[in-house]
Short mmCIF file of C-alpha atoms and ligand atoms in Angstrom, two decimals:
data_model
loop_
_atom_site.label_atom_id
_atom_site.label_comp_id
_atom_site.label_asym_id
_atom_site.label_seq_id
_atom_site.Cartn_x
_atom_site.Cartn_y
_atom_site.Cartn_z
CA UNK V 17 67.90 24.07 90.80
CA UNK V 18 70.70 22.30 88.51
CA UNK V 19 70.71 23.33 85.13
CA UNK V 20 73.34 20.69 83.44
CA UNK V 21 74.42 22.64 80.16
CA UNK V 22 77.43 23.68 79.54
CA UNK V 23 79.88 24.72 76.63
CA UNK V 24 82.76 22.40 77.07
CA UNK V 25 83.39 20.42 79.80
CA UNK V 26 86.02 20.51 82.29
CA UNK V 27 88.39 17.57 83.06
CA UNK V 28 88.24 17.66 86.49
CA UNK V 29 84.10 17.71 86.71
CA UNK V 30 82.54 15.27 87.96
CA UNK V 31 78.51 16.94 87.81
CA UNK V 32 76.08 15.49 85.32
CA UNK V 33 76.62 18.11 82.40
CA UNK V 34 75.29 17.99 78.71
CA UNK V 35 75.82 19.88 75.52
CA UNK V 36 73.43 22.69 74.94
CA UNK V 37 70.45 22.62 71.84
CA UNK V 38 67.42 23.83 71.57
CA UNK V 39 65.19 20.65 70.96
CA UNK V 40 67.39 19.58 74.74
CA UNK V 41 67.07 22.36 76.48
CA UNK V 42 63.22 22.48 75.50
CA UNK V 43 62.33 19.30 76.99
CA UNK V 44 64.21 19.84 79.73
CA UNK V 45 62.74 22.83 80.91
CA UNK V 46 59.24 21.03 80.03
CA UNK V 47 60.24 18.46 82.72
CA UNK V 48 61.54 20.78 85.35
CA UNK V 49 58.32 22.69 85.11
CA UNK V 50 57.01 19.28 85.71
CA UNK V 51 58.94 18.39 88.81
CA UNK V 52 58.55 21.78 90.43
CA UNK V 53 54.74 21.44 90.04
CA UNK V 54 54.64 18.09 91.46
CA UNK V 55 56.79 17.88 93.87
CA UNK V 56 57.00 21.16 95.63
CA UNK V 57 53.75 21.71 98.16
CA UNK V 58 51.34 24.18 96.82
CA UNK V 59 51.69 27.86 97.68
CA UNK V 60 55.59 26.94 99.27
CA UNK V 61 57.86 29.89 98.29
CA UNK V 62 61.97 29.23 98.36
CA UNK V 63 63.92 31.84 101.07
CA UNK V 64 67.09 31.26 99.03
CA UNK V 65 67.78 29.61 95.59
CA UNK V 66 70.71 28.51 94.18
CA UNK V 67 70.74 27.97 89.84
CA UNK V 68 73.94 25.61 89.56
CA UNK V 69 74.82 22.60 87.60
CA UNK V 70 75.82 22.81 84.89
CA UNK V 71 76.20 26.40 83.81
CA UNK V 72 72.56 28.68 83.68
CA UNK V 73 73.45 31.26 82.11
CA UNK V 74 74.43 28.71 78.98
CA UNK V 75 70.89 28.65 78.48
CA UNK V 76 69.39 30.28 75.61
CA UNK V 77 67.87 33.66 76.06
CA UNK V 78 64.53 31.83 75.58
CA UNK V 79 65.21 29.15 77.85
CA UNK V 80 65.94 32.24 80.42
CA UNK V 81 62.95 33.38 79.76
CA UNK V 82 61.15 30.18 80.24
CA UNK V 83 63.06 29.22 83.65
CA UNK V 84 61.69 32.87 84.83
CA UNK V 85 58.19 31.46 83.92
CA UNK V 86 58.32 28.34 85.79
CA UNK V 87 59.75 29.58 88.96
CA UNK V 88 57.98 33.02 89.15
CA UNK V 89 55.85 33.04 92.38
CA UNK V 90 57.61 30.11 93.85
CA UNK V 91 60.49 32.03 95.14
CA UNK V 92 59.65 34.61 98.57
CA UNK V 93 60.51 38.17 98.53
CA UNK V 94 63.76 39.32 99.66
CA UNK V 95 65.13 35.70 98.79
CA UNK V 96 68.54 35.31 98.19
CA UNK V 97 68.91 33.95 94.21
CA UNK V 98 72.20 33.34 93.06
CA UNK V 99 73.08 32.01 89.48
CA UNK V 100 76.35 30.63 88.32
CA UNK V 101 77.80 31.82 85.39
CA UNK V 102 80.83 31.24 82.65
CA UNK V 103 83.19 34.45 82.47
CA UNK V 104 83.30 33.75 78.92
CA UNK V 105 79.86 33.61 77.71
CA UNK V 106 78.13 36.12 80.64
CA UNK V 107 75.60 38.29 79.02
CA UNK V 108 73.92 41.30 80.06
CA UNK V 109 70.54 40.77 79.14
CA UNK V 110 70.28 37.44 80.43
CA UNK V 111 71.25 38.10 83.61
CA UNK V 112 68.73 41.00 83.52
CA UNK V 113 66.28 38.34 82.79
CA UNK V 114 67.21 36.77 85.69
CA UNK V 115 67.19 39.81 88.36
CA UNK V 116 64.41 41.21 86.74
CA UNK V 117 62.03 38.05 86.88
CA UNK V 118 63.41 35.98 89.23
CA UNK V 119 65.07 39.00 91.82
CA UNK V 120 68.78 37.43 90.83
CA UNK V 121 71.15 39.28 93.71
CA UNK V 122 73.88 36.84 93.64
CA UNK V 123 76.55 35.87 90.69
CA UNK V 124 78.90 33.20 91.14
CA UNK V 125 82.01 33.72 88.27
CA UNK V 126 84.21 30.60 87.57
CA UNK V 127 86.93 32.25 87.61
CA UNK V 128 89.80 29.49 89.00
CA UNK V 129 92.63 31.26 87.75
CA UNK V 130 94.02 34.11 86.22
CA UNK V 131 97.19 32.99 84.52
CA UNK V 132 96.30 31.39 80.77
CA UNK V 133 98.78 28.69 81.22
CA UNK V 134 96.77 27.19 84.35
CA UNK V 135 93.65 27.95 82.54
CA UNK V 136 94.83 25.74 79.98
CA UNK V 137 95.80 22.76 81.97
CA UNK V 138 92.19 23.18 83.86
CA UNK V 139 90.46 22.77 80.34
CA UNK V 140 89.07 26.14 80.96
CA UNK V 141 88.45 27.99 77.69
CA UNK V 142 88.24 31.75 78.99
CA UNK V 143 91.06 34.17 79.34
CA UNK V 144 91.44 36.42 82.58
CA UNK V 145 90.56 39.50 80.41
CA UNK V 146 86.98 37.56 80.35
CA UNK V 147 86.44 38.09 84.49
CA UNK V 148 87.26 41.32 84.09
CA UNK V 149 84.65 42.20 82.06
CA UNK V 150 82.01 39.64 83.33
CA UNK V 151 82.63 41.73 86.89
CA UNK V 152 81.54 44.70 85.46
CA UNK V 153 78.75 43.37 83.47
CA UNK V 154 77.78 42.04 86.94
CA UNK V 155 78.37 45.35 88.97
CA UNK V 156 76.47 47.57 85.86
CA UNK V 157 73.41 44.85 86.32
CA UNK V 158 73.29 45.72 89.96
CA UNK V 159 74.48 42.24 91.20
CA UNK V 160 74.68 42.88 95.33
CA UNK V 161 76.93 40.29 95.76
CA UNK V 162 79.71 38.58 93.56
CA UNK V 163 81.64 35.32 94.25
CA UNK V 164 84.78 34.01 92.31
CA UNK V 165 85.62 30.79 92.40
CA UNK V 166 89.29 29.86 92.67
CA UNK V 167 91.29 26.46 92.30
CA UNK V 168 94.59 26.29 93.60
CA UNK V 169 97.20 23.53 94.00
CA UNK V 170 97.00 23.49 90.01
CA UNK V 171 99.85 20.69 88.64
CA UNK V 172 102.60 22.68 88.08
CA UNK V 173 101.56 26.21 89.71
CA UNK V 174 104.53 27.83 91.31
CA UNK V 175 104.46 29.62 94.83
CA UNK V 176 104.44 33.38 92.60
CA UNK V 177 101.61 31.97 90.56
CA UNK V 178 99.41 31.55 93.30
CA UNK V 179 100.09 35.23 94.59
CA UNK V 180 99.57 36.33 91.23
CA UNK V 181 95.80 34.54 91.24
CA UNK V 182 95.13 35.98 94.49
CA UNK V 183 96.57 39.77 93.57
CA UNK V 184 94.35 39.48 90.04
CA UNK V 185 91.50 38.30 92.29
CA UNK V 186 91.69 40.63 94.98
CA UNK V 187 91.97 44.00 92.16
CA UNK V 188 88.47 42.79 91.00
CA UNK V 189 87.43 43.31 94.66
CA UNK V 190 84.88 40.33 94.98
CA UNK V 191 82.57 39.69 98.30
CA UNK V 192 82.99 36.79 98.14
CA UNK V 193 85.55 33.88 97.29
CA UNK V 194 85.16 29.85 96.54
CA UNK V 195 88.57 28.29 97.05
CA UNK V 196 88.77 24.99 96.14
CA UNK V 197 91.91 22.59 96.07
CA UNK V 198 92.03 20.88 92.98
CA UNK V 199 90.94 17.41 93.41
CA UNK V 200 90.57 14.20 91.50
CA UNK V 201 87.35 12.11 90.80
CA UNK V 202 86.87 8.86 89.52
CA UNK V 203 85.28 8.51 86.39
CA UNK V 204 86.65 12.33 85.02
CA UNK V 205 89.64 13.01 82.22
CA UNK V 206 91.70 14.09 85.03
CA UNK V 207 91.21 10.78 87.01
CA UNK V 208 91.60 8.79 83.91
CA UNK V 209 95.15 10.86 83.00
CA UNK V 210 96.10 10.29 87.21
CA UNK V 211 95.13 6.52 86.94
CA UNK V 212 97.54 6.32 83.66
CA UNK V 213 100.40 8.24 85.74
CA UNK V 214 100.05 11.38 83.40
CA UNK V 215 98.83 13.74 85.73
CA UNK V 216 100.37 13.91 89.71
CA UNK V 217 98.68 16.60 91.99
CA UNK V 218 101.11 18.60 94.52
CA UNK V 219 101.79 16.43 97.55
CA UNK V 220 99.77 16.89 100.74
CA UNK V 221 102.35 19.40 102.34
CA UNK V 222 101.74 22.19 99.36
CA UNK V 223 98.16 21.68 99.20
CA UNK V 224 98.12 22.66 102.66
CA UNK V 225 100.76 25.64 102.14
CA UNK V 226 98.91 27.05 99.49
CA UNK V 227 95.78 26.56 101.66
CA UNK V 228 97.45 28.58 104.14
CA UNK V 229 98.47 31.52 101.42
CA UNK V 230 94.75 31.53 100.39
CA UNK V 231 93.55 31.91 103.86
CA UNK V 232 96.13 34.51 104.94
CA UNK V 233 95.57 36.81 101.99
CA UNK V 234 92.25 37.00 101.97
CA UNK V 235 91.57 37.34 105.83
CA UNK V 236 94.04 40.16 105.25
CA UNK V 237 92.25 41.68 102.76
CA UNK V 238 89.21 41.76 105.14
CA UNK V 239 87.72 38.28 104.33
CA UNK V 240 86.02 35.98 107.02
CA UNK V 241 87.24 32.68 106.89
CA UNK V 242 83.13 31.36 107.32
CA UNK V 243 83.46 27.58 105.85
CA UNK V 244 86.18 25.82 105.41
CA UNK V 245 85.94 26.65 100.97
CA UNK V 246 84.40 29.86 101.68
CA UNK V 247 85.59 33.48 102.18
CA UNK V 248 82.64 36.47 102.62
CA UNK V 249 83.41 40.39 103.20
CA UNK V 250 80.89 41.18 106.08
CA UNK V 251 77.20 41.00 105.34
CA UNK V 252 77.87 39.11 102.11
CA UNK V 253 77.59 35.41 103.63
CA UNK V 254 75.62 33.28 101.32
CA UNK V 255 72.31 32.10 103.46
CA UNK V 256 71.80 29.28 100.95
CA UNK V 257 74.69 27.89 101.74
CA UNK V 258 74.74 28.29 105.69
CA UNK V 259 71.38 26.45 105.54
CA UNK V 260 73.11 23.54 104.06
CA UNK V 261 75.75 23.23 106.70
CA UNK V 262 73.31 23.72 109.09
CA UNK V 263 71.36 20.75 107.61
CA UNK V 264 67.96 22.69 106.84
CA UNK V 265 66.39 20.69 104.71
CA UNK V 266 66.43 21.77 101.14
CA UNK V 267 64.57 20.55 97.43
CA UNK V 268 66.75 19.85 94.47
CA UNK V 269 65.37 19.78 91.25
CA UNK V 270 66.63 18.44 87.95
CA UNK V 271 68.72 15.84 86.85
CA UNK V 272 71.61 14.74 89.72
CA UNK V 273 69.98 17.00 92.34
CA UNK V 274 69.48 16.10 95.57
CA UNK V 275 67.08 16.79 98.29
CA UNK V 276 66.73 16.83 102.06
CA UNK V 277 62.93 16.76 103.24
CA UNK V 278 61.92 15.30 106.22
CA UNK V 279 64.66 13.34 107.21
CA UNK V 280 64.50 11.84 103.92
CA UNK V 281 67.70 12.26 101.48
CA UNK V 282 66.55 12.03 97.64
CA UNK V 283 69.07 12.11 94.23
CA UNK V 284 67.27 12.58 91.02
CA UNK V 285 68.42 10.59 87.65
CA UNK V 286 71.85 11.34 87.34
CA UNK V 287 71.61 11.44 82.89
CA UNK V 288 70.08 14.56 81.68
CA UNK V 289 67.70 11.71 79.47
CA UNK V 290 66.76 9.27 81.52
CA UNK V 291 65.44 12.64 84.23
CA UNK V 292 63.61 13.92 81.51
CA UNK V 293 62.12 10.43 80.23
CA UNK V 294 61.22 9.46 83.75
CA UNK V 295 59.55 13.04 84.08
CA UNK V 296 57.63 12.56 80.90
CA UNK V 297 56.28 9.36 81.41
CA UNK V 298 55.31 9.17 85.42
CA UNK V 299 55.33 12.92 86.34
CA UNK V 300 57.70 14.62 88.51
CA UNK V 301 58.24 12.47 91.59
CA UNK V 302 59.31 10.25 89.45
CA UNK V 303 62.46 12.55 88.88
CA UNK V 304 63.84 10.90 92.22
CA UNK V 305 66.03 8.09 91.43
CA UNK V 306 67.24 6.97 95.04
CA UNK V 307 65.63 7.68 98.59
CA UNK V 308 67.13 7.24 101.96
CA UNK V 309 65.38 7.78 105.35
CA UNK V 310 68.24 8.82 107.60
CA UNK V 311 68.75 7.02 110.77
CA UNK V 312 68.74 9.62 113.58
CA UNK V 313 72.09 8.97 114.91
CA UNK V 314 73.32 9.38 110.83
CA UNK V 315 71.41 12.66 111.02
CA UNK V 316 73.08 14.04 114.39
CA UNK V 317 76.53 12.96 112.84
CA UNK V 318 76.01 14.31 109.42
CA UNK V 319 74.99 17.20 111.56
CA UNK V 320 78.03 17.77 113.85
CA UNK V 321 80.25 17.28 110.95
CA UNK V 322 78.71 20.30 108.59
CA UNK V 323 78.30 22.24 111.87
CA UNK V 324 81.96 21.81 112.34
CA UNK V 325 82.83 23.03 108.83
CA UNK V 326 82.11 26.76 109.53
CA UNK V 327 83.50 29.18 111.74
CA UNK V 328 80.89 29.41 114.29
CA UNK V 329 81.40 25.76 114.70
CA UNK V 330 79.16 23.04 116.80
CA UNK V 331 76.71 25.53 118.37
CA UNK V 332 75.50 23.46 121.72
CA UNK V 333 72.07 25.12 122.55
CA UNK V 334 71.16 24.98 118.67
CA UNK V 335 71.79 21.56 118.64
CA UNK V 336 70.17 20.36 121.67
CA UNK V 337 67.31 22.91 119.97
CA UNK V 338 66.89 21.19 116.77
CA UNK V 339 67.81 17.59 117.40
CA UNK V 340 67.20 17.67 121.21
CA UNK V 341 70.88 16.22 121.97
CA UNK V 342 73.49 17.23 124.24
CA UNK V 343 76.68 17.28 121.24
CA UNK V 344 79.21 17.32 124.59
CA UNK V 345 77.62 13.90 125.66
CA UNK V 346 76.71 12.18 122.25
CA UNK V 347 80.19 12.53 120.83
CA UNK V 348 82.55 12.55 123.98
CA UNK V 349 85.08 10.09 123.24
CA UNK V 350 85.12 11.63 119.49
CA UNK V 351 85.92 15.27 121.16
CA UNK V 352 87.79 14.29 123.24
CA UNK V 353 90.30 12.55 120.58
CA UNK V 354 89.68 15.70 118.53
CA UNK V 355 90.69 17.86 121.56
CA UNK V 356 93.92 15.92 122.27
CA UNK V 357 94.57 16.22 119.15
CA UNK V 358 94.35 20.20 118.75
CA UNK V 359 92.18 19.90 116.11
CA UNK V 360 89.17 21.69 118.22
CA UNK V 361 89.06 25.13 119.97
CA UNK V 362 86.78 25.74 122.95
CA UNK V 363 84.84 28.92 123.04
CA UNK V 364 81.67 29.52 125.76
CA UNK V 365 78.86 27.29 124.07
CA UNK V 366 80.55 26.27 120.98
CA UNK V 367 83.60 24.53 119.71
CA UNK V 368 85.28 25.22 116.60
CA UNK V 369 88.03 23.21 114.13
CA UNK V 370 91.48 24.73 115.16
CA UNK V 371 94.19 26.12 112.43
CA UNK V 372 95.27 22.84 112.24
CA UNK V 373 91.57 21.22 112.29
CA UNK V 374 90.97 23.41 109.44
CA UNK V 375 94.28 21.50 107.79
CA UNK V 376 93.04 18.12 109.01
CA UNK V 377 89.26 18.41 108.35
CA UNK V 378 89.01 14.90 106.36
CA UNK V 379 90.09 13.31 109.76
CA UNK V 380 87.55 15.70 111.80
CA UNK V 381 85.00 14.00 109.01
CA UNK V 382 86.59 10.48 109.57
CA UNK V 383 85.92 10.75 113.33
CA UNK V 384 82.75 12.45 113.53
CA UNK V 385 81.09 10.47 110.56
S1 SF4 Z 407 81.78 24.68 83.80
FE1 SF4 Z 407 81.53 23.49 85.45
S2 SF4 Z 407 79.97 22.20 86.08
FE2 SF4 Z 407 80.14 23.09 83.31
S3 SF4 Z 407 82.21 21.18 83.49
FE3 SF4 Z 407 83.36 23.08 83.89
S4 SF4 Z 407 83.23 22.48 86.37
FE4 SF4 Z 407 81.87 21.33 85.09
#
């Protein structure tokens, strides 16, 4: 569920976001309600839900209440329900409304760094102490699983600063960590700065070293590295993302949201106003701007690539059962090349990325896709 509102746009962000005003919020939520009514099958209930965006908890309190009204009755009992929040603006009463109304049990906080200098470089307006307060609020409100996002290889970040970020992050005892190397996307403020020569990312070697440190420190603290960017304490893996990495179907609602239903990939209008107008005039189905039926071979390739991003890797029996294809035959040449480069590790019935494979995951993607 895409809730596009953010208090301020981060310079590295390429998601469709918007400033919040009450009129805009009400129209957007009306469109979201219509899309949910028209696109979700009658009686269908989600087993996992991710409220992302944007910053879902940036909605006003009446907006949160409306969100609860739209989706209560659409979420199965025992579902995993996650929402993203900004540490600076998280309010206990909104969290409580989502917990009581929709069964929210996971919270993902965009901590990113604990160094004011680096937060400023990332264009974030929260302070390190806001993260500590937000974690306390989340725990007090009974959030069962808490994720902290961390960004590393920020321009100018020293190795000692990465260690301090990891110390601060671990001191908050999160259940889950999503750690991302800073990337520069076209069309963002960072992209424009990089194109003008005003921003230089650390070299590939530095990025790889920082990633190795993140991995080493989190594993030593008891986290399982279960997907390239994701680490969880036992029992805290994100079910929602695991379904996505298995290439299982999902609905995405809201502007810019992607869906994958019955072998068809769909993407909604990215611009908020275009999305709202399309739904207001054409109903919920008109939210979809692009549709693409995936050729079978592409589905097989994507499923293999997504599986290899996880620590479980490519499970031969599951692949056969779900796609009717033996990956060792379908990818005979590709797997041979990846094995020869030391990027894979063979285990009984499955194959997963080696440490080197994790480092060169982009090369694996090129090979498989
Ligand atoms: S808070 Fe997240 S979604 Fe919003 S602008 Fe920043 S990175 Fe993008």
